[in-house]
CSV table of C-alpha atoms in Angstrom, one decimal:
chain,number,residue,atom,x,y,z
A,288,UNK,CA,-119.7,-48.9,23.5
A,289,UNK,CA,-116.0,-48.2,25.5
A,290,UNK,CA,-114.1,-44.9,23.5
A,291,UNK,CA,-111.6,-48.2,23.2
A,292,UNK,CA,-113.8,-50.1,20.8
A,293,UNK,CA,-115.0,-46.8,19.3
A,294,UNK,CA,-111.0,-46.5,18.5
A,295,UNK,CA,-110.2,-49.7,17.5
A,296,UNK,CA,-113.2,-50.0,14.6
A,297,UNK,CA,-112.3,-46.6,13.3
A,298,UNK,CA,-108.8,-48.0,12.6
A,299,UNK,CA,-109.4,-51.2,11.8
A,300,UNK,CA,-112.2,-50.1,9.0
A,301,UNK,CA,-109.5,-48.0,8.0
A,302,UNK,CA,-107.0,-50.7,7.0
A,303,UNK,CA,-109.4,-53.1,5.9
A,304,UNK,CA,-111.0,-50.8,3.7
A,305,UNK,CA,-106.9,-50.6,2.5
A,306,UNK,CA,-106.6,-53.9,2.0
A,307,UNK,CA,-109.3,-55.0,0.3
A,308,UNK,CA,-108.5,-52.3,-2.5
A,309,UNK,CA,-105.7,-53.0,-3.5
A,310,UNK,CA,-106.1,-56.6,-3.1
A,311,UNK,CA,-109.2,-56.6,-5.1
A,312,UNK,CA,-107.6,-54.8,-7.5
A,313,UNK,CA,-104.8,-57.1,-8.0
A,314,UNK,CA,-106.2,-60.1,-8.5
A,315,UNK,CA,-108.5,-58.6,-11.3
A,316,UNK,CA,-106.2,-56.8,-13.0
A,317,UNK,CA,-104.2,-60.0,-13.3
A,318,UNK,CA,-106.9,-62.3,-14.4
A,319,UNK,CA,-108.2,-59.8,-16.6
A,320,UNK,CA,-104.7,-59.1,-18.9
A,321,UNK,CA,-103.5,-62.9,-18.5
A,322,UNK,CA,-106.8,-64.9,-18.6
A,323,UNK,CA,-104.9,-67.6,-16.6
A,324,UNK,CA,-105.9,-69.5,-13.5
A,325,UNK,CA,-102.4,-69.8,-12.6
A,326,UNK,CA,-100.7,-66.4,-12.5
A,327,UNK,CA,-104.4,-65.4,-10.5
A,328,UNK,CA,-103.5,-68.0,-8.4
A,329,UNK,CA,-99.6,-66.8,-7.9
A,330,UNK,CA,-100.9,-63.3,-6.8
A,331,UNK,CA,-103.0,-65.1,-4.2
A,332,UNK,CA,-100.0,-67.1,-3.0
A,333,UNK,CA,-97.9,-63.8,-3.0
A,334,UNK,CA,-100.2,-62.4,-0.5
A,335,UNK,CA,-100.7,-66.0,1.5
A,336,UNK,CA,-97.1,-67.7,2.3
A,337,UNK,CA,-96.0,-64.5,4.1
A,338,UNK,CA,-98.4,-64.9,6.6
A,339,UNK,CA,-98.2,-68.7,6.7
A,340,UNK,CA,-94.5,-68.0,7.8
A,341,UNK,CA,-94.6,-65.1,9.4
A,342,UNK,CA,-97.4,-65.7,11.7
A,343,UNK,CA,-95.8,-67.4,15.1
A,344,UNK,CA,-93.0,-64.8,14.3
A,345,UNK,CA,-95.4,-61.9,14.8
A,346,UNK,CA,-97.2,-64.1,18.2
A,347,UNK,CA,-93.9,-63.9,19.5
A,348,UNK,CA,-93.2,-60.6,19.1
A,349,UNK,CA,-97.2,-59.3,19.8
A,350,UNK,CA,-96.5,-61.3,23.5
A,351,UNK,CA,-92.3,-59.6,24.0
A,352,UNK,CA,-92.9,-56.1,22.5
A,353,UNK,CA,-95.1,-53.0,22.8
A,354,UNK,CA,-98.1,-53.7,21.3
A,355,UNK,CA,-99.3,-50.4,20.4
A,356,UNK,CA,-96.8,-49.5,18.5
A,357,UNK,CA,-96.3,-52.7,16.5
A,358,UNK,CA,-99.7,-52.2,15.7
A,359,UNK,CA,-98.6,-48.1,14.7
A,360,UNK,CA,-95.4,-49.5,12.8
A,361,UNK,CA,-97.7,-51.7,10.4
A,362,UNK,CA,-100.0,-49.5,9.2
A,363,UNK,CA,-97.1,-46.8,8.7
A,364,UNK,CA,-95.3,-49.1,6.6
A,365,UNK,CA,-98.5,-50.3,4.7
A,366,UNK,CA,-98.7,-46.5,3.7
A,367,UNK,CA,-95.1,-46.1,2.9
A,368,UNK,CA,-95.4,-49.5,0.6
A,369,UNK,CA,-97.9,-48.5,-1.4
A,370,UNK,CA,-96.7,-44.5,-1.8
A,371,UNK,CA,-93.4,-46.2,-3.5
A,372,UNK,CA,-95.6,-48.7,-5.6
A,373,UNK,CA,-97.4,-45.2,-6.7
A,374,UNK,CA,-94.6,-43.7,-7.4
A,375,UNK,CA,-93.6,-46.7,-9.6
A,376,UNK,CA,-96.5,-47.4,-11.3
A,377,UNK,CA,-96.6,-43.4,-12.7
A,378,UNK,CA,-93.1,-43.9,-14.4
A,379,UNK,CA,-93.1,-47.3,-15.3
A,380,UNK,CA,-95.8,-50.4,-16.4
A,381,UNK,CA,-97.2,-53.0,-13.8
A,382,UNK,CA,-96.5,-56.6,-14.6
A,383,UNK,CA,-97.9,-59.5,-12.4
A,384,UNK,CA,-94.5,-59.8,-10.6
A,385,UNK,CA,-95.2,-56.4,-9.2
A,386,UNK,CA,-98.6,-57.3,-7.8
A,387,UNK,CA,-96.8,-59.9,-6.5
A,388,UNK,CA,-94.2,-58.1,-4.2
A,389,UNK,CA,-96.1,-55.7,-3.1
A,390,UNK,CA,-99.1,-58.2,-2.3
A,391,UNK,CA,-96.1,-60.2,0.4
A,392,UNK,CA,-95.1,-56.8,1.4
A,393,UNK,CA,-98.4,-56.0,2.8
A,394,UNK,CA,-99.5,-59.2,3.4
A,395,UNK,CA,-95.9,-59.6,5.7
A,396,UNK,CA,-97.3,-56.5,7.4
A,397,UNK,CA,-100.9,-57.3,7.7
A,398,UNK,CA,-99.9,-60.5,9.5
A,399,UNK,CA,-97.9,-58.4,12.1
A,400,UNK,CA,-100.8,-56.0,12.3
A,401,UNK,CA,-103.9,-58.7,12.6
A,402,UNK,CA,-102.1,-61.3,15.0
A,403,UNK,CA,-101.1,-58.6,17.2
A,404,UNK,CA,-104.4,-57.2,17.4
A,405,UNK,CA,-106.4,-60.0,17.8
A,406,UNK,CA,-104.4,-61.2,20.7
A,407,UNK,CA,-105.0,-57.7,22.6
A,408,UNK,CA,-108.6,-57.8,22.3
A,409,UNK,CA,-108.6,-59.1,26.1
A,410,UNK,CA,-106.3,-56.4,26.9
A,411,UNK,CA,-108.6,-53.9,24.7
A,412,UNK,CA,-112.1,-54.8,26.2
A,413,UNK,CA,-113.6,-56.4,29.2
A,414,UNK,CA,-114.8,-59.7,29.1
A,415,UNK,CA,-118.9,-58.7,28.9
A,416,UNK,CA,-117.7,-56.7,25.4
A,417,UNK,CA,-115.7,-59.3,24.0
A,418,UNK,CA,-118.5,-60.8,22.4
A,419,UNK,CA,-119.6,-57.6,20.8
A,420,UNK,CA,-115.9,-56.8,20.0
A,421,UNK,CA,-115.3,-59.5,18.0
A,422,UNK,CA,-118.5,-59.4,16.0
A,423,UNK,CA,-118.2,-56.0,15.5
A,424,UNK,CA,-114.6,-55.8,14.4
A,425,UNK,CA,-116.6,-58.9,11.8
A,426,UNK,CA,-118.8,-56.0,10.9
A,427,UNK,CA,-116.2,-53.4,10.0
A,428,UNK,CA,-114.9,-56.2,7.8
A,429,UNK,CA,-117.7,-56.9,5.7
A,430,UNK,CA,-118.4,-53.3,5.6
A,431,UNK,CA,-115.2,-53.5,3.7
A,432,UNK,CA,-115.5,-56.5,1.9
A,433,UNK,CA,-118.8,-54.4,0.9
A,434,UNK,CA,-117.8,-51.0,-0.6
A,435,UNK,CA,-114.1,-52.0,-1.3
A,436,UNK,CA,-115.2,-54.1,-4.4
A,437,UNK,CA,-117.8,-51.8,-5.8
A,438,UNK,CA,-115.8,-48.9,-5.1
A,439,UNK,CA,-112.7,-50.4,-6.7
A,440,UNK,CA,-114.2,-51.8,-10.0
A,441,UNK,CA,-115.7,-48.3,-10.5
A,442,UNK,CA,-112.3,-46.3,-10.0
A,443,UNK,CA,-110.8,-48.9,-11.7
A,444,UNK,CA,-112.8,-48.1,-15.0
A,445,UNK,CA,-111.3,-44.4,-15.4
A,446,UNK,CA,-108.3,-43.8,-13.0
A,447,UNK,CA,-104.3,-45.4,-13.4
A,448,UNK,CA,-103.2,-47.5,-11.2
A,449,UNK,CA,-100.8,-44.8,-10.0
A,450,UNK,CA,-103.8,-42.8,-8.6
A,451,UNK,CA,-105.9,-45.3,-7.6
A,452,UNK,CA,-103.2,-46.3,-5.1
A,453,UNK,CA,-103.3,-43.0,-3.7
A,454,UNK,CA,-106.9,-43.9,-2.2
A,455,UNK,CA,-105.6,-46.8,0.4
A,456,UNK,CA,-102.5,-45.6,1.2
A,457,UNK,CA,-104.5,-42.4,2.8
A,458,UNK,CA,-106.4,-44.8,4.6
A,459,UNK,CA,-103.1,-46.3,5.8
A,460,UNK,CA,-101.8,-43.5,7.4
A,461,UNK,CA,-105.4,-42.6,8.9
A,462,UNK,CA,-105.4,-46.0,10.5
A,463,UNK,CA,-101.7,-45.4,11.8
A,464,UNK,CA,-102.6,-42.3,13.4
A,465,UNK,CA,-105.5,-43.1,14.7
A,466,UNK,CA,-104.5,-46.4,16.7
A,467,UNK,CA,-102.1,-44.1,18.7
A,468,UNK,CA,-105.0,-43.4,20.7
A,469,UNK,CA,-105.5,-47.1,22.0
A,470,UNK,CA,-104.9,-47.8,25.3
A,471,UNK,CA,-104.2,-51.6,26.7
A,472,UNK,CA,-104.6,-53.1,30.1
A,473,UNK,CA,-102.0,-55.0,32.0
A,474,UNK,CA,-104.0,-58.4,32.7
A,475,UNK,CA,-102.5,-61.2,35.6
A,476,UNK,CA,-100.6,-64.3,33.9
A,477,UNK,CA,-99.5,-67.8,34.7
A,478,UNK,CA,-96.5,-68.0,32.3
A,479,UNK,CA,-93.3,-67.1,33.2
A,480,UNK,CA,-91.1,-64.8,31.4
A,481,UNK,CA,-88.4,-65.3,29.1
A,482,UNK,CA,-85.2,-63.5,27.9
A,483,UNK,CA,-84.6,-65.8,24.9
A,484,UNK,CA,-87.0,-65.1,21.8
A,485,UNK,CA,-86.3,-69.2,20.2
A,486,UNK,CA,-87.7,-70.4,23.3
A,487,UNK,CA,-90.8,-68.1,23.4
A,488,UNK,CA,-91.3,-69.5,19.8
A,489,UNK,CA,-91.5,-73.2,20.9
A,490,UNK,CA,-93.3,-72.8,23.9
A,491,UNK,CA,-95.9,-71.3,21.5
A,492,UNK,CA,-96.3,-74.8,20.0
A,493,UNK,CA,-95.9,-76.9,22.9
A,494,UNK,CA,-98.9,-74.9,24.4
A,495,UNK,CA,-100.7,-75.2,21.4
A,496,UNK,CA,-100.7,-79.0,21.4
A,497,UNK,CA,-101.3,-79.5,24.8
A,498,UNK,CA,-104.6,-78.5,24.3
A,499,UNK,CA,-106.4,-81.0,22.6
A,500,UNK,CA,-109.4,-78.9,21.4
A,501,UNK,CA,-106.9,-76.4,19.7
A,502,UNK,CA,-105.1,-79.2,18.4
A,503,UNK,CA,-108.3,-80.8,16.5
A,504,UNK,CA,-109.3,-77.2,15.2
A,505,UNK,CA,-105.8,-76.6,13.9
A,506,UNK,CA,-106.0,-80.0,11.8
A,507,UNK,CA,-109.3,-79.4,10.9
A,508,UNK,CA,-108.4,-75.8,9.9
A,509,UNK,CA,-105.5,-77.1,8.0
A,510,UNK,CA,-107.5,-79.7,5.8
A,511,UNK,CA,-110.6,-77.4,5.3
A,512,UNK,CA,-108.7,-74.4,3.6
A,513,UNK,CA,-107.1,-76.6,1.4
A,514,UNK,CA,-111.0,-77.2,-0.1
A,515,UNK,CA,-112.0,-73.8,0.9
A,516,UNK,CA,-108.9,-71.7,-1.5
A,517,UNK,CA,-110.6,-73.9,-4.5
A,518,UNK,CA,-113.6,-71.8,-3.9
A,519,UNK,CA,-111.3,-68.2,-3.8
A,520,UNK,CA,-109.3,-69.4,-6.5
A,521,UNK,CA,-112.0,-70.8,-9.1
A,522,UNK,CA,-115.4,-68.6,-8.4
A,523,UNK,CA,-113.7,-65.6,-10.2
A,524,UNK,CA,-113.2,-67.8,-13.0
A,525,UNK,CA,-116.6,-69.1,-12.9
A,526,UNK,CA,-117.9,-65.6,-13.2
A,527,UNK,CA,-115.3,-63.7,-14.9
A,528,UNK,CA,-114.4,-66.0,-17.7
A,529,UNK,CA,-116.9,-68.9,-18.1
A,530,UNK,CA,-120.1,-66.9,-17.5
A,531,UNK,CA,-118.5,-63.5,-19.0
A,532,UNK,CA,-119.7,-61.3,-15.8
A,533,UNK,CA,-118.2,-57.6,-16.1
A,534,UNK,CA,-115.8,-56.3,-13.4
A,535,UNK,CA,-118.7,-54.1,-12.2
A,536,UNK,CA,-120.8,-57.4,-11.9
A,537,UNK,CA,-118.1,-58.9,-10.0
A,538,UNK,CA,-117.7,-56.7,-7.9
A,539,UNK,CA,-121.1,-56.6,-6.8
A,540,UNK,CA,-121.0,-60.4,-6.3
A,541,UNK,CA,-118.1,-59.8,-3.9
A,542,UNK,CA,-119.9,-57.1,-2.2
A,543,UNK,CA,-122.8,-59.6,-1.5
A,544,UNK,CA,-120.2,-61.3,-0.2
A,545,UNK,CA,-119.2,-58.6,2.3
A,546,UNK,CA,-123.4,-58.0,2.9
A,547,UNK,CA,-124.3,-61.8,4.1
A,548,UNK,CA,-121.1,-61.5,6.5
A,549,UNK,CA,-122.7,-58.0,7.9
A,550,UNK,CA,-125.7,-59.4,8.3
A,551,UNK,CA,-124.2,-62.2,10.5
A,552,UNK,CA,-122.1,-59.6,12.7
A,553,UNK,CA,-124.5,-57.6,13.3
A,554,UNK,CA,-126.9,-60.0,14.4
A,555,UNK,CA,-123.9,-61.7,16.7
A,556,UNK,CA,-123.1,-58.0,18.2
A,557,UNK,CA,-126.7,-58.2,19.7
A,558,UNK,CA,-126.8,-59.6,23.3
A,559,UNK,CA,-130.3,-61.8,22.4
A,560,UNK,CA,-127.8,-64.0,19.7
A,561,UNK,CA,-125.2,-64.3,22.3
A,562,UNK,CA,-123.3,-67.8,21.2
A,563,UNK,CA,-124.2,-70.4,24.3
A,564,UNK,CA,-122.4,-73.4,22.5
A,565,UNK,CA,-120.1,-71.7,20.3
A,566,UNK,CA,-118.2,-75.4,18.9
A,567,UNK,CA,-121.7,-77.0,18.1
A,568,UNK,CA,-122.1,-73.6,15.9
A,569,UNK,CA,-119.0,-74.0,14.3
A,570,UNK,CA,-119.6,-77.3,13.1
A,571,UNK,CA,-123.0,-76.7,12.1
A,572,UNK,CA,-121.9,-73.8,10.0
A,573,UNK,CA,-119.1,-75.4,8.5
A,574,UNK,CA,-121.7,-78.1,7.4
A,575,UNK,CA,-124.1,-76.1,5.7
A,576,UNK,CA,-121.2,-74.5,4.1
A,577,UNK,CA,-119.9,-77.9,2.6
A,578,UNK,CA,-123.4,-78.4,0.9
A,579,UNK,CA,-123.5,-75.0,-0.6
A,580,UNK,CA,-120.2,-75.4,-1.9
A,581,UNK,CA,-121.9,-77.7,-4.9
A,582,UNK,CA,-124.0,-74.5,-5.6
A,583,UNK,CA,-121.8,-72.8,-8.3
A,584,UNK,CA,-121.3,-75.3,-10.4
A,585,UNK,CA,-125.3,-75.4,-11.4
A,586,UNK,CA,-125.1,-72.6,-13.9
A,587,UNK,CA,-122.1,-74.6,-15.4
A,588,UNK,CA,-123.9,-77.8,-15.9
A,589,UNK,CA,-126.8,-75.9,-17.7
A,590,UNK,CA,-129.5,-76.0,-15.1
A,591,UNK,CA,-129.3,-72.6,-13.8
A,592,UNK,CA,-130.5,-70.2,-17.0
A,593,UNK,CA,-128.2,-68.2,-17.5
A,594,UNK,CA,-130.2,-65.4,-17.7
A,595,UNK,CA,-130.7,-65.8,-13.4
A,596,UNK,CA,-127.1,-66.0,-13.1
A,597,UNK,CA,-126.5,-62.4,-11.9
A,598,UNK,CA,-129.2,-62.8,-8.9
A,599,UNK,CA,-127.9,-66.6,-8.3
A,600,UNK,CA,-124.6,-65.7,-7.5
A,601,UNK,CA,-126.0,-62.8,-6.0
A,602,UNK,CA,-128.5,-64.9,-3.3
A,603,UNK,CA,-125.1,-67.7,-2.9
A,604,UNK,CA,-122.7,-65.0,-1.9
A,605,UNK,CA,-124.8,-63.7,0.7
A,606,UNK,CA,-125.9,-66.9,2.2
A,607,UNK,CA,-122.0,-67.7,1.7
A,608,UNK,CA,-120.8,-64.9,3.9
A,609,UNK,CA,-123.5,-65.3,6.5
A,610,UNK,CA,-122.4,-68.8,7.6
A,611,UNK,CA,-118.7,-67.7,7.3
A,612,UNK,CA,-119.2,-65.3,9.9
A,613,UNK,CA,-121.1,-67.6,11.7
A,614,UNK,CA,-118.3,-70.5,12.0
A,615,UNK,CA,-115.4,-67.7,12.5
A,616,UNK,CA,-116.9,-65.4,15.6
A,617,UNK,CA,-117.2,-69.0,17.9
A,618,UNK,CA,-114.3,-70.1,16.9
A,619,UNK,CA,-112.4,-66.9,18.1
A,620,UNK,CA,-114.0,-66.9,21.5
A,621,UNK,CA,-113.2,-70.6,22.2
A,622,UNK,CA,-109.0,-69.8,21.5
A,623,UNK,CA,-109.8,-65.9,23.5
A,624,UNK,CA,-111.2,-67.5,26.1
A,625,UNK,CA,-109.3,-71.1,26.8
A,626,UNK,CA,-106.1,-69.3,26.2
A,627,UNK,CA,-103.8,-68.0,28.8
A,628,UNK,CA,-102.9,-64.0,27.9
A,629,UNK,CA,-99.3,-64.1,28.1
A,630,UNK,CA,-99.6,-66.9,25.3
A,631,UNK,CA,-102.5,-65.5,23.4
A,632,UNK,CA,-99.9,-63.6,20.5
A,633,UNK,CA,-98.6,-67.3,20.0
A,634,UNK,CA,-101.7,-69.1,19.9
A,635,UNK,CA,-102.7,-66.8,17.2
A,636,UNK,CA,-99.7,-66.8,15.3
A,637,UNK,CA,-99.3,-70.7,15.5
A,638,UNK,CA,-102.8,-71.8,14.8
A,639,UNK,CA,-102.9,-68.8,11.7
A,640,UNK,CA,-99.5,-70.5,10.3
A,641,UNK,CA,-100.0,-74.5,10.3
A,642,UNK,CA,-103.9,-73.8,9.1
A,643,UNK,CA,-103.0,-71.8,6.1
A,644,UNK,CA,-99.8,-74.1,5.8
A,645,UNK,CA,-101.6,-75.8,2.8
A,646,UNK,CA,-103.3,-72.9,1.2
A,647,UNK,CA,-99.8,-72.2,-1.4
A,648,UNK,CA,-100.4,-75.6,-2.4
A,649,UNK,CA,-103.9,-75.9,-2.9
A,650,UNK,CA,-103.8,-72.6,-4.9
A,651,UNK,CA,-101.2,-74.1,-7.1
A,652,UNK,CA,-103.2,-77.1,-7.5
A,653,UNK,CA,-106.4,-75.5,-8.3
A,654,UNK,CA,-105.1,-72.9,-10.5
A,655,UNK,CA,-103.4,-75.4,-12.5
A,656,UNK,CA,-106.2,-77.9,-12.6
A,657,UNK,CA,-108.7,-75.4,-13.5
A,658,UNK,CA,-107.1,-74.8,-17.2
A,659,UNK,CA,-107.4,-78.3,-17.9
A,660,UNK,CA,-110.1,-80.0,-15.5
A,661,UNK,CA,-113.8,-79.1,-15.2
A,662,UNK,CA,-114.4,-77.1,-12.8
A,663,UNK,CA,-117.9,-79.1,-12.0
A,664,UNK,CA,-115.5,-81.9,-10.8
A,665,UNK,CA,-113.3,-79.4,-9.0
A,666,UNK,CA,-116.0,-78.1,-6.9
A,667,UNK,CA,-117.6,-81.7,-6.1
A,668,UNK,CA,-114.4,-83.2,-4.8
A,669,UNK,CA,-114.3,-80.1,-2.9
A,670,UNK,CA,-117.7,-80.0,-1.7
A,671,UNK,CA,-117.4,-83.6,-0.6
A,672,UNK,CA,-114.0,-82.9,1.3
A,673,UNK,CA,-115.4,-80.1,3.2
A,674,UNK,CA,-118.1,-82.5,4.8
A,675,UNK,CA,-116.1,-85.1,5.2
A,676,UNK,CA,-113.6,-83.2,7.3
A,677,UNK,CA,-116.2,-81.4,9.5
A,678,UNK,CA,-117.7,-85.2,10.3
A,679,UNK,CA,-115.0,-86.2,11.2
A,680,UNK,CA,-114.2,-83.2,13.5
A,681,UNK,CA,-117.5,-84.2,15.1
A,682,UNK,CA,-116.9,-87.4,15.9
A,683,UNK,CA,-113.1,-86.6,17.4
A,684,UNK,CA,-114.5,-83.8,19.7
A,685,UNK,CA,-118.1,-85.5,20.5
A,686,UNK,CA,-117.1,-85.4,24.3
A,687,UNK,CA,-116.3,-81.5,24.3
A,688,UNK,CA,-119.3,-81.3,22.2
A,689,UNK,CA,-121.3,-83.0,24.7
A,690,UNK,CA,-119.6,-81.2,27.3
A,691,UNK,CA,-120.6,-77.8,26.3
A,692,UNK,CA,-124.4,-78.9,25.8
A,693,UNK,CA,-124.0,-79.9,29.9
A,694,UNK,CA,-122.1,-76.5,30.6
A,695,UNK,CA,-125.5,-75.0,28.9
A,696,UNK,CA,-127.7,-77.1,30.6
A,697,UNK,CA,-126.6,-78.0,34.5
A,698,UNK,CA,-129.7,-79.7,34.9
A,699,UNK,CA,-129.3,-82.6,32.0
A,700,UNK,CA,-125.8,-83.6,34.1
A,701,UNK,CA,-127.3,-83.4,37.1
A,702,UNK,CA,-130.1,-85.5,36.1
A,703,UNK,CA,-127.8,-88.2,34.3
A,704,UNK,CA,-125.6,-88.3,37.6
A,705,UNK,CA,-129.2,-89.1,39.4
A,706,UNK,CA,-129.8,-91.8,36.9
A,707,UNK,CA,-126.1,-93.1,37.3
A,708,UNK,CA,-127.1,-93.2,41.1
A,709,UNK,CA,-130.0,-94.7,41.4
């Protein structure tokens, strides 16, 4: 492993570990006091449209500026946020509204922080690493995802939220300081450069949608989170107000979660599971997670006993996370690798803003719906949404599908160009 990657983990663990505090923190506390679906949902929002608009903003800026220190700059900032929400929260009380501004705040600076850094990942590491890189960096997540949960709903129980914030805003400024050690290389590119930053910004989109692959992803993208926020914004409900889990059991669940998502990194870091046909694993993950989307809503309809809940969710949320992974680490290395550098920032920031475009609505949608409509139904339509969009991604990329089973396999095109021949 390069001193590079070495680097890079140690940071990003370091604001991930950040991030998933406080946000975990925020969303309970607020569905805990309120007991509505809708302010849970407005907290998710909060820390949602920021990136949704800020996204080809930050692509822009991670292909113009230095991206070291954009990278330095966010994580600063993150620590100086949360010092002053700290500050706040030991003089006066914390309201929804509050998680909500400082949820865009470091959401606005996460987005900055992510798109900047996923685009550099082929200026980080050498092409043989990539692979490795990305699965890894998937690992440091779930790691997170993992012990931020547990950690959280077992501070939570004792310490203010004044001094709990004191926890990730340490890891903030760790994070900062250690990604001053990074070092990028200058790779060749076909674009030209540009003085103007608006026309940076649209030549983002054009290249996006001259590619037709990223173009069918993007849609696909765009429709599938619209299902998949029913899932973020109703399973806490499910367990924390229908089935009366404690936040301790909750976050357990979550760390699951975090544990089926590890599992599939590591695995993917290894060169024997090296992805041959990485869109044929996307789709096949995305299908299996459209049938296990049903899977909650069992307990609900009384044929789960209630006293298997616990280890229900528990077994869901792993197999959950595993196929996650397992759609999310192809996808990245189809855009890393089909995307000229000098455009990679945009790519990123494009495809991250038009496929969470939908996500504010279907969180407003689903949070309402979910005071008055049963939450079976919710999850069916959902369930039958999700498979219904992947089929027909299928069917509108079955040549590129077909053409990646012949990139794997020379000798099946060579032997139907024999055939055709004879």
């Amino acid at each position: 492993m390069s001193k590079n990657l070495q680097r890079l983990l140690f940071g990003k663990f370091c604001s991930l570990f950040a991030a998933s505090l406080f946000t975990f923190v925020a969303g309970l506390t607020v569905l805990r006091e309120t007991s509505s679906g809708l302010q849970f949902a407005l907290v998710l929002i909060a820390g949602t449209v920021p990136r949704i608009i800020l996204s080809p903003v930050a692509g822009v800026l991670a292909d113009r500026w230095n991206r070291k220190k954009i990278i330095v700059l966010t994580e600063t900032f993150s620590a100086l946020t949360l010092t002053v929400f700290a500050g706040y929260a030991f003089f006066f009380p914390i309201h929804t509204l509050h998680y909500m501004i400082v949820s865009a705040i470091l959401t606005s600076l996460s987005t900055f922080l992510s798109v900047t850094l996923m685009s550099s990942l082929t200026r980080l590491l050498e092409e043989t690493e990539l692979q490795r890189g990305n699965s890894l960096i998937s690992t440091i997540s779930s790691i997170s995802s993992i012990g931020a949960p547990m950690l959280a709903g077992f501070l939570l129980s004792f310490a203010p939220i004044d001094l709990f914030s004191l926890l990730p805003l340490t890891l903030f400024a760790l994070a900062a300081i250690w990604n001053t050690r990074l070092t990028f290389r200058v790779l060749p590119s076909s674009a030209e450069t540009t003085a103007s930053f608006l026309t940076d910004f649209r030549d983002g989109y054009r290249y996006v949608f001259k590619q037709r692959l990223l173009t069918t992803l993007i849609m696909m993208a765009l429709v599938l989170n619209f299902f998949f926020i029913a899932f973020e914004v109703m399973y806490p409900i499910i367990l924390l107000d229908r089935l009366s889990f404690s936040p301790f059991q909750f976050g357990v669940i979550e760390a699951v979660l975090g544990v089926g998502l590890l599992f599939s990194s590591l695995l993917l870091a290894l060169p024997r599971f090296t992805i041959k046909r990485p869109l044929l694993t996307v789709f096949q993950s995305l299908t299996l997670l459209g049938v296990f989307f049903i899977i909650p809503i069992l307990p609900l309809l009384g044929l789960i006993p209630v006293s298997w809940s616990f280890a229900y969710f528990f077994l869901f949320s792993f197999i959950e996370g595993f196929l996650v992974l397992r759609a999310n680490i192809p996808l990245q290395l189809i855009v890393q690798r089909r995307t000229d550098p000098a455009y990679l920032g945009r790519v990123i920031g494009v495809m991250e803003s038009l496929a969470m475009g939908i996500m504010p609505l279907g969180m407003l949608l689903f949070g309402y719906l979910s005071d008055y409509v049963s939450l079976s139904l919710l999850f069916s339509i959902s369930s039958f949404g999700l498979l219904l969009t992947v089929g027909s991604g299928m069917f509108i990329l079955r040549r590129d599908l077909q053409a990646e089973r012949s990139e794997e396999n020379p000798s099946l095109e060579n032997e139907k160009t024999s055939t055709s021949a004879s």
